[in-house]
């Protein structure tokens, strides 16, 4: 049975022994700091904060939700006991064949257990954290789903954009660039002089969190994608203010309008980024006037602050699954695995080389699709791409830099890139160069490459199976 909502997901995480409960932490920086320290621990526990400093018990925050491979697999409906690379492969295959599930409308949604409208709206009721010490303010949405309706086609877009609290009934919604679907939809309303109906869902089903992060094409429904992940439809109910279909079992929902921009704007951020820096300054951002706040009893805010790598929102590198599919769709055979390290800033492809140029062909496709990634490495199929030590062993023993590296210029990065010089950024530069490292045995003399003395992964698994208990100190 799939988990039905965030609460059931948390119960499953607890059953795995991966949940820690924290009482009394300060939303000003301490909840963020605890989240970052926990995310850096070997077992990377999920955290449920309650009774935050200055707030009554019952207003909760859940962080590090899917930051371990096991919890990411759980969210994706994949066997959580699989090794991480096998889990990503299973997700890649599942994702390629997903049968979309239409959402179903229900009456009496859980989010209407409490509803505050108009003058009764007060966002200060929620312990929205200041996640990093130098953040520009408190964020009620760091992993929040923003729901909008395209005025032309009626298509519902639901994507993850961050949401900063500015006043009792005012928040900003941050689109990284004007190509974001949310930005495109909002502009259509603004161009006809209207405010854009919008809802912010903070505390959504983890499958919606994944769907909201996916690069789905315009017109595609994140609700249907999330339903397909779970093989069960997402339950929805129209919002009282906007009429937008809202996830019925969500924890906290803000309804209102995004006011025409740039006539209305507020300075947003800065906000600590997933690179571990503040590389984008405070920027003018569209303002949402919040007309209503609905929430479940004892609501749970889903927090997913960006943190210094290797900590990342997802314990499995979901974008690597997309690159793996791209390679297969382009006809690149024998891909053994794709992984991303350093919070998706480094992409590794493992393949069994069949012909001269095979590795470079894969590298170019991976590089083209590596957002902000300066480093693309190709390794042979006896190297585990998810194991950074294994990858560096290949880099230092199989790659002759004078022959097996290339630099691609003016490639895909973003304003969040800390290494683009300030003058270039001011001119609107959002590209960088990418280094390709072919850490593979040179194809021309692959048969004469020195034989491995190291144990193969397969042999190691046989040993683990037979002797693992004793090696771990058991009988
Ligand atoms: C935790 C988290 C926070 C994010 N924050 C933002 C954000 O503030 N602004 C943004 O434009 N994209 C953000 N993203 C990335 C988008 O959700 C992602 O690129 C998505 O595919 C955009 O959807 P769209 O193509 O429908 O616009 C975030 C992703 C995650 C997982």
Tab-separated table of C-alpha atoms and ligand atoms in Angstrom:
chain	number	residue	atom	x	y	z
A	1	UNK	CA	0.000	0.000	0.000
A	2	UNK	CA	1.432	3.434	-0.875
A	3	UNK	CA	1.596	5.999	1.924
A	4	UNK	CA	-1.454	8.262	1.634
A	5	UNK	CA	0.067	11.553	2.730
A	6	UNK	CA	2.979	13.167	4.541
A	7	UNK	CA	1.789	11.788	7.898
A	8	UNK	CA	1.726	8.219	6.702
A	9	UNK	CA	5.131	8.733	5.101
A	10	UNK	CA	6.524	9.990	8.419
A	11	UNK	CA	5.068	6.947	10.196
A	12	UNK	CA	6.906	4.677	7.741
A	13	UNK	CA	10.156	6.585	8.226
A	14	UNK	CA	9.656	6.116	11.978
A	15	UNK	CA	9.109	2.384	11.493
A	16	UNK	CA	12.500	2.241	9.731
A	17	UNK	CA	14.044	3.855	12.823
A	18	UNK	CA	15.077	6.873	10.751
A	19	UNK	CA	13.015	9.577	12.509
A	20	UNK	CA	14.285	11.843	15.301
A	21	UNK	CA	11.913	14.090	17.256
A	22	UNK	CA	13.254	17.464	18.377
A	23	UNK	CA	11.424	19.745	20.824
A	24	UNK	CA	12.195	23.342	21.736
A	25	UNK	CA	14.502	24.324	18.846
A	26	UNK	CA	14.541	27.939	17.667
A	27	UNK	CA	13.089	28.602	14.181
A	28	UNK	CA	15.658	31.398	13.903
A	29	UNK	CA	18.604	29.511	12.450
A	30	UNK	CA	18.667	26.623	15.000
A	31	UNK	CA	16.165	24.375	13.187
A	32	UNK	CA	18.157	24.971	9.982
A	33	UNK	CA	21.462	24.252	11.719
A	34	UNK	CA	20.157	21.016	13.278
A	35	UNK	CA	18.812	19.987	9.868
A	36	UNK	CA	22.217	20.593	8.242
A	37	UNK	CA	24.181	18.732	10.929
A	38	UNK	CA	21.769	15.762	10.758
A	39	UNK	CA	21.974	15.704	6.956
A	40	UNK	CA	25.754	15.360	7.245
A	41	UNK	CA	25.571	12.349	9.574
A	42	UNK	CA	26.181	8.876	8.181
A	43	UNK	CA	22.581	7.739	8.765
A	44	UNK	CA	21.190	11.159	7.840
A	45	UNK	CA	17.999	10.982	9.961
A	46	UNK	CA	14.722	12.723	9.134
A	47	UNK	CA	13.642	15.286	11.732
A	48	UNK	CA	10.267	16.178	13.173
A	49	UNK	CA	10.401	19.435	15.134
A	50	UNK	CA	7.653	20.319	17.583
A	51	UNK	CA	7.113	23.012	20.186
A	52	UNK	CA	9.521	25.358	18.398
A	53	UNK	CA	10.807	28.206	20.553
A	54	UNK	CA	8.078	30.845	20.841
A	55	UNK	CA	5.344	28.603	19.396
A	56	UNK	CA	2.820	26.257	20.982
A	57	UNK	CA	3.152	22.493	20.628
A	58	UNK	CA	1.418	21.084	17.583
A	59	UNK	CA	2.826	23.341	14.852
A	60	UNK	CA	5.441	20.974	13.472
A	61	UNK	CA	8.232	21.030	10.897
A	62	UNK	CA	9.514	17.959	9.043
A	63	UNK	CA	12.961	18.206	7.428
A	64	UNK	CA	15.431	15.853	5.725
A	65	UNK	CA	12.331	14.057	4.472
A	66	UNK	CA	13.894	12.193	1.544
A	67	UNK	CA	17.593	12.998	1.923
A	68	UNK	CA	18.673	9.356	2.380
A	69	UNK	CA	18.629	6.810	-0.469
A	70	UNK	CA	16.249	4.646	1.584
A	71	UNK	CA	13.695	7.421	2.168
A	72	UNK	CA	13.972	8.639	-1.423
A	73	UNK	CA	13.190	5.084	-2.569
A	74	UNK	CA	10.270	4.930	-0.144
A	75	UNK	CA	8.844	8.140	-1.605
A	76	UNK	CA	9.254	6.787	-5.141
A	77	UNK	CA	7.565	3.472	-4.380
A	78	UNK	CA	10.851	1.587	-4.977
A	79	UNK	CA	12.155	-1.198	-2.708
A	80	UNK	CA	13.983	0.800	0.014
A	81	UNK	CA	16.367	-2.088	0.671
A	82	UNK	CA	17.973	-1.861	-2.787
A	83	UNK	CA	21.543	-0.584	-3.109
A	84	UNK	CA	21.422	3.097	-4.152
A	85	UNK	CA	22.521	2.538	-7.778
A	86	UNK	CA	20.022	-0.318	-8.178
A	87	UNK	CA	17.304	1.890	-6.649
A	88	UNK	CA	18.090	4.673	-9.137
A	89	UNK	CA	18.002	2.181	-12.004
A	90	UNK	CA	14.624	0.913	-10.787
A	91	UNK	CA	13.368	4.526	-10.648
A	92	UNK	CA	14.724	5.248	-14.134
A	93	UNK	CA	12.825	2.238	-15.483
A	94	UNK	CA	9.642	3.030	-13.513
A	95	UNK	CA	9.754	6.684	-14.563
A	96	UNK	CA	10.048	5.710	-18.240
A	97	UNK	CA	6.863	3.639	-18.072
A	98	UNK	CA	4.721	5.607	-15.647
A	99	UNK	CA	0.994	5.384	-16.300
A	100	UNK	CA	-0.424	8.785	-15.338
A	101	UNK	CA	-3.243	8.651	-12.773
A	102	UNK	CA	-5.871	11.387	-12.893
A	103	UNK	CA	-6.535	12.985	-9.490
A	104	UNK	CA	-9.914	12.337	-7.863
A	105	UNK	CA	-12.043	14.993	-6.240
A	106	UNK	CA	-13.137	14.425	-2.642
A	107	UNK	CA	-15.380	16.352	-0.259
A	108	UNK	CA	-14.294	17.513	3.204
A	109	UNK	CA	-10.568	17.793	2.609
A	110	UNK	CA	-8.294	17.393	5.645
A	111	UNK	CA	-6.725	20.805	4.971
A	112	UNK	CA	-10.059	22.464	5.859
A	113	UNK	CA	-9.895	21.285	9.482
A	114	UNK	CA	-8.828	24.876	10.208
A	115	UNK	CA	-9.428	27.822	7.933
A	116	UNK	CA	-8.580	31.497	8.406
A	117	UNK	CA	-9.897	34.000	5.883
A	118	UNK	CA	-9.291	37.701	5.196
A	119	UNK	CA	-8.337	39.697	8.293
A	120	UNK	CA	-8.015	36.470	10.226
A	121	UNK	CA	-4.992	35.436	8.142
A	122	UNK	CA	-1.798	35.636	10.175
A	123	UNK	CA	1.235	33.779	8.888
A	124	UNK	CA	3.074	34.484	12.148
A	125	UNK	CA	1.064	31.550	13.581
A	126	UNK	CA	3.457	29.183	11.808
A	127	UNK	CA	7.062	28.628	12.940
A	128	UNK	CA	8.482	29.407	9.478
A	129	UNK	CA	12.248	28.959	9.875
A	130	UNK	CA	15.089	31.318	9.032
A	131	UNK	CA	17.080	28.368	7.704
A	132	UNK	CA	20.551	29.947	7.323
A	133	UNK	CA	21.844	32.709	9.575
A	134	UNK	CA	22.206	35.266	6.777
A	135	UNK	CA	18.915	34.482	5.016
A	136	UNK	CA	16.825	37.537	4.236
A	137	UNK	CA	13.853	36.252	6.239
A	138	UNK	CA	11.669	33.328	7.252
A	139	UNK	CA	10.530	30.807	4.636
A	140	UNK	CA	7.155	29.113	4.966
A	141	UNK	CA	7.982	27.413	1.681
A	142	UNK	CA	11.343	25.781	1.075
A	143	UNK	CA	9.909	22.572	-0.335
A	144	UNK	CA	6.498	24.038	-1.097
A	145	UNK	CA	4.328	23.189	-4.084
A	146	UNK	CA	2.999	26.256	-5.916
A	147	UNK	CA	-0.230	25.600	-7.808
A	148	UNK	CA	-1.506	27.735	-10.724
A	149	UNK	CA	-3.887	27.392	-13.653
A	150	UNK	CA	-2.889	28.335	-17.193
A	151	UNK	CA	-5.573	30.840	-18.308
A	152	UNK	CA	-5.506	29.651	-21.930
A	153	UNK	CA	-5.589	25.873	-21.633
A	154	UNK	CA	-6.752	25.309	-18.043
A	155	UNK	CA	-3.626	23.190	-17.409
A	156	UNK	CA	-2.674	23.022	-13.720
A	157	UNK	CA	1.005	23.485	-12.978
A	158	UNK	CA	2.302	22.494	-9.540
A	159	UNK	CA	6.032	23.047	-9.027
A	160	UNK	CA	8.415	23.617	-6.133
A	161	UNK	CA	9.309	27.298	-5.705
A	162	UNK	CA	10.441	28.910	-2.478
A	163	UNK	CA	8.172	31.203	-0.482
A	164	UNK	CA	9.349	33.911	1.923
A	165	UNK	CA	7.114	35.484	4.555
A	166	UNK	CA	7.071	39.310	4.536
A	167	UNK	CA	3.977	40.241	6.499
A	168	UNK	CA	0.888	38.783	8.125
A	169	UNK	CA	-0.706	38.143	4.712
A	170	UNK	CA	2.140	38.719	2.240
A	171	UNK	CA	4.689	36.302	0.860
A	172	UNK	CA	6.950	36.301	-2.183
A	173	UNK	CA	7.264	33.431	-4.648
A	174	UNK	CA	10.651	33.092	-6.287
A	175	UNK	CA	10.992	31.905	-9.890
A	176	UNK	CA	14.663	31.246	-10.666
A	177	UNK	CA	14.160	32.479	-14.213
A	178	UNK	CA	11.412	33.644	-16.507
A	179	UNK	CA	11.175	30.243	-18.217
A	180	UNK	CA	9.734	28.579	-15.118
A	181	UNK	CA	6.195	27.415	-15.861
A	182	UNK	CA	4.890	29.340	-12.873
A	183	UNK	CA	6.480	32.535	-14.206
A	184	UNK	CA	5.056	31.978	-17.686
A	185	UNK	CA	1.533	31.386	-16.342
A	186	UNK	CA	1.638	34.364	-13.956
A	187	UNK	CA	2.783	36.668	-16.768
A	188	UNK	CA	-0.279	35.750	-18.852
A	189	UNK	CA	-2.577	37.063	-16.087
A	190	UNK	CA	-0.447	40.152	-15.498
A	191	UNK	CA	-0.388	41.032	-19.196
A	192	UNK	CA	-4.170	41.212	-19.158
A	193	UNK	CA	-4.048	43.397	-16.035
A	194	UNK	CA	-5.148	40.663	-13.619
A	195	UNK	CA	-3.653	39.161	-10.507
A	196	UNK	CA	-2.837	35.454	-10.837
A	197	UNK	CA	-4.764	33.005	-8.606
A	198	UNK	CA	-2.243	30.879	-6.759
A	199	UNK	CA	-1.972	28.400	-3.901
A	200	UNK	CA	1.083	27.465	-1.878
A	201	UNK	CA	1.055	23.959	-0.441
A	202	UNK	CA	3.484	23.522	2.457
A	203	UNK	CA	3.331	19.958	3.700
A	204	UNK	CA	2.517	17.939	0.608
A	205	UNK	CA	2.698	14.254	-0.110
A	206	UNK	CA	6.375	13.324	-0.868
A	207	UNK	CA	5.309	12.037	-4.301
A	208	UNK	CA	4.097	15.576	-5.075
A	209	UNK	CA	7.414	16.930	-3.811
A	210	UNK	CA	9.195	14.685	-6.352
A	211	UNK	CA	6.721	15.535	-9.130
A	212	UNK	CA	7.116	19.267	-8.447
A	213	UNK	CA	10.878	18.955	-8.958
A	214	UNK	CA	10.631	16.976	-12.229
A	215	UNK	CA	11.116	18.791	-15.520
A	216	UNK	CA	7.649	17.952	-16.822
A	217	UNK	CA	6.718	19.566	-20.128
A	218	UNK	CA	4.148	22.375	-20.278
A	219	UNK	CA	0.674	20.852	-20.197
A	220	UNK	CA	1.726	17.847	-18.121
A	221	UNK	CA	0.188	17.414	-14.679
A	222	UNK	CA	2.315	16.949	-11.580
A	223	UNK	CA	-0.778	15.535	-9.839
A	224	UNK	CA	-1.014	12.814	-12.480
A	225	UNK	CA	2.720	12.137	-12.281
A	226	UNK	CA	2.559	11.823	-8.469
A	227	UNK	CA	-0.468	9.536	-8.795
A	228	UNK	CA	1.548	7.375	-11.159
A	229	UNK	CA	4.477	7.201	-8.717
A	230	UNK	CA	2.089	5.885	-6.076
A	231	UNK	CA	-0.192	3.975	-8.432
A	232	UNK	CA	-3.024	5.681	-6.573
A	233	UNK	CA	-4.735	8.941	-7.493
A	234	UNK	CA	-3.953	12.151	-5.633
A	235	UNK	CA	-7.070	13.323	-3.803
A	236	UNK	CA	-7.949	16.927	-4.570
A	237	UNK	CA	-10.541	19.498	-3.606
A	238	UNK	CA	-11.164	22.957	-5.108
A	239	UNK	CA	-9.867	25.834	-2.984
A	240	UNK	CA	-12.564	28.136	-1.564
A	241	UNK	CA	-10.843	31.304	-2.800
A	242	UNK	CA	-9.150	30.339	-6.070
A	243	UNK	CA	-11.066	27.270	-7.228
A	244	UNK	CA	-7.672	25.670	-7.872
A	245	UNK	CA	-7.582	21.899	-7.311
A	246	UNK	CA	-5.654	21.447	-4.053
A	247	UNK	CA	-4.228	18.251	-2.540
A	248	UNK	CA	-6.886	17.271	-0.013
A	249	UNK	CA	-4.541	15.626	2.467
A	250	UNK	CA	-1.953	18.463	2.456
A	251	UNK	CA	-0.955	20.008	5.769
A	252	UNK	CA	-0.933	23.777	5.181
A	253	UNK	CA	-2.281	25.715	2.179
A	254	UNK	CA	-2.152	29.438	1.441
A	255	UNK	CA	-4.638	30.704	-1.142
A	256	UNK	CA	-4.554	34.074	-2.793
A	257	UNK	CA	-3.242	36.042	-5.753
A	258	UNK	CA	0.149	36.904	-7.202
A	259	UNK	CA	-0.080	40.628	-7.799
A	260	UNK	CA	0.952	42.112	-11.156
A	261	UNK	CA	4.750	42.370	-11.334
A	262	UNK	CA	6.916	44.497	-11.477
A	263	UNK	CA	4.346	47.113	-10.312
A	264	UNK	CA	4.179	45.106	-7.090
A	265	UNK	CA	7.348	43.603	-5.766
A	266	UNK	CA	9.276	42.977	-2.568
A	267	UNK	CA	12.984	42.337	-2.114
A	268	UNK	CA	13.375	38.573	-1.734
A	269	UNK	CA	16.259	36.689	-0.123
A	270	UNK	CA	19.087	36.251	-0.055
A	271	UNK	CA	18.548	32.565	0.644
A	272	UNK	CA	21.310	29.997	1.186
A	273	UNK	CA	21.645	27.951	-2.001
A	274	UNK	CA	22.313	24.285	-2.754
A	275	UNK	CA	25.896	25.112	-3.748
A	276	UNK	CA	26.608	26.150	-0.154
A	277	UNK	CA	26.812	29.875	-0.995
A	278	UNK	CA	24.756	33.009	-1.393
A	279	UNK	CA	25.574	33.608	-5.048
A	280	UNK	CA	22.376	35.386	-6.078
A	281	UNK	CA	21.644	38.641	-4.295
A	282	UNK	CA	18.396	39.874	-2.892
A	283	UNK	CA	16.073	40.385	-5.873
A	284	UNK	CA	12.670	42.032	-6.499
A	285	UNK	CA	10.148	39.239	-6.495
A	286	UNK	CA	6.400	38.779	-7.210
A	287	UNK	CA	4.168	39.247	-4.178
A	288	UNK	CA	1.325	36.962	-3.178
A	289	UNK	CA	-1.501	38.494	-1.207
A	290	UNK	CA	-2.737	35.699	1.009
A	291	UNK	CA	-6.530	35.675	1.239
A	292	UNK	CA	-6.890	32.430	3.190
A	293	UNK	CA	-4.827	29.932	5.133
A	294	UNK	CA	-6.094	26.402	5.666
A	295	UNK	CA	-4.398	23.764	7.748
A	296	UNK	CA	-4.862	20.387	9.315
A	297	UNK	CA	-4.937	19.969	13.072
A	298	UNK	CA	-1.338	19.927	14.373
A	299	UNK	CA	-0.020	20.861	10.921
A	300	UNK	CA	3.364	19.762	9.593
A	301	UNK	CA	5.381	22.152	7.453
A	302	UNK	CA	7.612	20.270	4.976
A	303	UNK	CA	10.987	22.051	5.051
A	304	UNK	CA	13.702	21.343	2.512
A	305	UNK	CA	16.372	24.010	2.859
A	306	UNK	CA	19.311	24.008	0.462
A	307	UNK	CA	22.482	22.907	2.254
A	308	UNK	CA	26.198	22.656	1.587
A	309	UNK	CA	26.980	19.661	-0.672
A	310	UNK	CA	26.967	16.725	-0.531
A	311	UNK	CA	23.711	17.213	1.406
A	312	UNK	CA	20.838	17.428	-1.058
A	313	UNK	CA	17.051	17.466	-1.128
A	314	UNK	CA	16.933	13.918	-2.503
A	315	UNK	CA	18.977	10.920	-1.324
A	316	UNK	CA	18.889	9.503	-4.842
A	317	UNK	CA	20.097	11.814	-7.626
A	318	UNK	CA	16.812	12.161	-9.479
A	319	UNK	CA	18.258	14.285	-12.302
A	320	UNK	CA	20.757	11.482	-12.993
A	321	UNK	CA	17.792	9.195	-13.739
A	322	UNK	CA	16.737	11.740	-16.389
A	323	UNK	CA	20.232	11.772	-17.927
A	324	UNK	CA	20.282	7.957	-17.911
A	325	UNK	CA	16.989	7.960	-19.839
A	326	UNK	CA	18.323	10.610	-22.242
A	327	UNK	CA	21.356	8.424	-22.990
A	328	UNK	CA	19.151	5.435	-23.705
A	329	UNK	CA	16.734	7.495	-25.786
A	330	UNK	CA	19.678	8.765	-27.851
A	331	UNK	CA	20.730	5.167	-28.559
A	332	UNK	CA	23.824	5.052	-26.354
A	333	UNK	CA	24.083	1.366	-25.431
A	334	UNK	CA	25.693	-0.389	-22.470
A	335	UNK	CA	25.159	2.308	-19.862
A	336	UNK	CA	25.755	0.590	-16.526
A	337	UNK	CA	24.820	3.553	-14.384
A	338	UNK	CA	24.553	7.311	-14.015
A	339	UNK	CA	25.049	9.174	-10.764
A	340	UNK	CA	25.477	12.715	-9.535
A	341	UNK	CA	27.709	13.814	-6.673
A	342	UNK	CA	28.231	17.157	-4.920
A	343	UNK	CA	24.475	17.870	-4.993
A	344	UNK	CA	24.176	17.313	-8.761
A	345	UNK	CA	27.229	19.496	-9.568
A	346	UNK	CA	29.198	16.461	-10.843
A	347	UNK	CA	27.802	13.806	-13.182
A	348	UNK	CA	29.304	10.338	-13.620
A	349	UNK	CA	28.363	7.867	-16.354
A	350	UNK	CA	29.522	4.245	-16.190
A	351	UNK	CA	29.466	2.211	-19.386
A	352	UNK	CA	30.869	-0.846	-21.084
A	353	UNK	CA	32.882	0.570	-23.983
A	354	UNK	CA	31.971	-1.043	-27.297
A	355	UNK	CA	33.678	1.273	-29.788
A	356	UNK	CA	36.099	4.157	-30.037
A	357	UNK	CA	34.227	7.367	-29.210
A	358	UNK	CA	31.543	5.605	-27.142
A	359	UNK	CA	32.655	7.280	-23.895
A	360	UNK	CA	32.797	10.770	-25.452
A	361	UNK	CA	29.361	10.327	-27.010
A	362	UNK	CA	27.920	9.571	-23.573
A	363	UNK	CA	29.879	12.417	-21.986
A	364	UNK	CA	28.503	15.001	-24.413
A	365	UNK	CA	24.897	13.988	-23.783
A	366	UNK	CA	25.465	13.973	-20.023
A	367	UNK	CA	27.223	17.351	-20.174
A	368	UNK	CA	24.416	18.910	-22.192
A	369	UNK	CA	21.954	17.920	-19.471
A	370	UNK	CA	24.041	18.641	-16.373
A	371	UNK	CA	22.532	21.765	-14.855
A	372	UNK	CA	25.298	23.833	-13.219
A	373	UNK	CA	27.630	20.822	-13.354
A	374	UNK	CA	31.249	21.735	-14.161
A	375	UNK	CA	32.468	18.172	-14.025
A	376	UNK	CA	31.378	15.205	-16.142
A	377	UNK	CA	33.236	11.918	-15.710
A	378	UNK	CA	32.861	8.716	-17.712
A	379	UNK	CA	34.068	5.475	-16.159
A	380	UNK	CA	34.133	1.840	-17.250
A	381	UNK	CA	31.424	-0.522	-16.065
A	382	UNK	CA	33.658	-2.123	-13.407
A	383	UNK	CA	33.565	1.204	-11.537
A	384	UNK	CA	30.613	2.095	-9.320
A	385	UNK	CA	29.549	5.625	-10.371
A	386	UNK	CA	27.798	6.140	-7.036
A	387	UNK	CA	31.038	5.567	-5.120
A	388	UNK	CA	33.162	8.713	-5.263
A	389	UNK	CA	36.292	6.846	-4.095
A	390	UNK	CA	35.854	4.316	-6.907
A	391	UNK	CA	35.352	7.146	-9.415
A	392	UNK	CA	38.512	8.971	-8.269
A	393	UNK	CA	40.452	5.707	-8.471
A	394	UNK	CA	39.437	5.518	-12.135
A	395	UNK	CA	40.288	9.190	-12.724
A	396	UNK	CA	43.781	8.781	-11.275
A	397	UNK	CA	44.597	5.437	-12.903
A	398	UNK	CA	42.838	5.421	-16.289
A	399	UNK	CA	42.802	9.014	-17.491
A	400	UNK	CA	45.771	10.647	-19.194
A	401	UNK	CA	44.764	14.317	-18.873
A	402	UNK	CA	46.613	15.396	-22.023
A	403	UNK	CA	44.520	12.964	-24.092
A	404	UNK	CA	41.274	12.308	-22.230
A	405	UNK	CA	39.944	15.666	-21.051
A	406	UNK	CA	37.951	18.298	-22.922
A	407	UNK	CA	36.488	21.640	-21.990
A	408	UNK	CA	33.080	22.741	-23.296
A	409	UNK	CA	32.482	26.476	-23.171
A	410	UNK	CA	29.332	28.592	-22.717
A	411	UNK	CA	27.401	25.691	-21.270
A	412	UNK	CA	24.311	25.463	-19.039
A	413	UNK	CA	24.674	27.011	-15.592
A	414	UNK	CA	22.673	29.663	-13.713
A	415	UNK	CA	22.700	32.862	-11.713
A	416	UNK	CA	23.276	30.658	-8.652
A	417	UNK	CA	26.752	29.707	-9.929
A	418	UNK	CA	29.220	31.107	-7.344
A	419	UNK	CA	32.145	31.066	-9.836
A	420	UNK	CA	30.686	33.379	-12.502
A	421	UNK	CA	32.490	36.717	-11.981
A	422	UNK	CA	30.251	39.537	-10.649
A	423	UNK	CA	30.820	41.707	-13.764
A	424	UNK	CA	29.735	38.852	-16.056
A	425	UNK	CA	26.708	38.099	-13.876
A	426	UNK	CA	25.731	41.772	-14.062
A	427	UNK	CA	25.737	41.401	-17.891
A	428	UNK	CA	23.351	38.461	-17.554
A	429	UNK	CA	25.897	35.671	-18.056
A	430	UNK	CA	24.555	32.373	-16.727
A	431	UNK	CA	26.874	29.972	-18.548
A	432	UNK	CA	30.136	28.357	-17.555
A	433	UNK	CA	32.537	25.764	-18.918
A	434	UNK	CA	32.353	22.043	-18.291
A	435	UNK	CA	35.280	19.670	-17.919
A	436	UNK	CA	34.842	16.213	-19.403
A	437	UNK	CA	37.089	13.548	-17.961
A	438	UNK	CA	37.189	10.211	-19.737
A	439	UNK	CA	38.393	8.069	-16.861
A	440	UNK	CA	38.130	4.964	-19.002
A	441	UNK	CA	40.681	2.490	-20.338
A	442	UNK	CA	41.849	3.876	-23.704
A	443	UNK	CA	39.793	2.007	-26.274
A	444	UNK	CA	42.690	1.582	-28.727
A	445	UNK	CA	44.544	-0.728	-26.322
A	446	UNK	CA	41.755	-1.731	-23.961
A	447	UNK	CA	42.730	-5.431	-24.151
A	448	UNK	CA	46.283	-4.647	-23.091
A	449	UNK	CA	45.314	-2.398	-20.167
A	450	UNK	CA	46.803	-3.856	-16.951
A	451	UNK	CA	44.650	-6.542	-15.391
A	452	UNK	CA	42.787	-5.683	-12.199
A	453	UNK	CA	44.196	-6.869	-8.925
A	454	UNK	CA	41.232	-5.383	-7.073
A	455	UNK	CA	38.297	-7.539	-6.080
A	456	UNK	CA	35.395	-7.112	-8.490
A	457	UNK	CA	32.106	-5.752	-7.135
A	458	UNK	CA	30.460	-9.112	-7.871
A	459	UNK	CA	33.121	-11.054	-5.966
A	460	UNK	CA	32.840	-8.588	-3.074
A	461	UNK	CA	29.100	-9.220	-2.879
A	462	UNK	CA	29.605	-12.982	-2.736
A	463	UNK	CA	31.975	-12.464	0.188
A	464	UNK	CA	29.556	-10.086	1.884
A	465	UNK	CA	26.757	-12.600	1.568
A	466	UNK	CA	28.788	-15.509	2.925
A	467	UNK	CA	30.936	-13.744	5.547
A	468	UNK	CA	29.125	-10.461	6.144
A	469	UNK	CA	27.684	-11.410	9.547
A	470	UNK	CA	31.078	-12.368	10.956
A	471	UNK	CA	32.713	-9.272	9.489
A	472	UNK	CA	30.094	-7.125	11.216
A	473	UNK	CA	30.909	-8.749	14.530
A	474	UNK	CA	28.008	-11.234	14.618
A	475	UNK	CA	28.200	-14.973	15.303
B	1	LIG	C1	13.544	21.986	-2.488
B	1	LIG	C2	13.495	22.671	-3.827
B	1	LIG	C3	13.420	24.044	-3.897
B	1	LIG	C4	13.345	24.695	-5.144
B	1	LIG	N1	13.249	26.047	-5.173
B	1	LIG	C5	13.071	26.677	-6.356
B	1	LIG	C6	12.832	28.091	-6.390
B	1	LIG	O1	12.760	28.767	-5.370
B	1	LIG	N2	12.646	28.673	-7.596
B	1	LIG	C7	12.691	27.949	-8.766
B	1	LIG	O2	12.500	28.515	-9.831
B	1	LIG	N3	12.947	26.608	-8.762
B	1	LIG	C8	13.113	25.957	-7.587
B	1	LIG	N4	13.323	24.607	-7.552
B	1	LIG	C9	13.461	23.864	-8.820
B	1	LIG	C10	12.123	23.621	-9.497
B	1	LIG	O3	11.189	23.073	-8.606
B	1	LIG	C11	12.259	22.637	-10.658
B	1	LIG	O4	13.243	23.048	-11.561
B	1	LIG	C12	10.945	22.422	-11.395
B	1	LIG	O5	11.150	21.466	-12.418
B	1	LIG	C13	10.408	23.690	-11.990
B	1	LIG	O6	9.150	23.411	-12.547
B	1	LIG	P1	8.571	24.143	-13.836
B	1	LIG	O7	9.391	23.634	-14.995
B	1	LIG	O8	7.151	23.688	-13.898
B	1	LIG	O9	8.722	25.602	-13.652
B	1	LIG	C14	13.381	23.936	-6.337
B	1	LIG	C15	13.445	22.551	-6.252
B	1	LIG	C16	13.503	21.908	-5.008
B	1	LIG	C17	13.548	20.412	-4.947
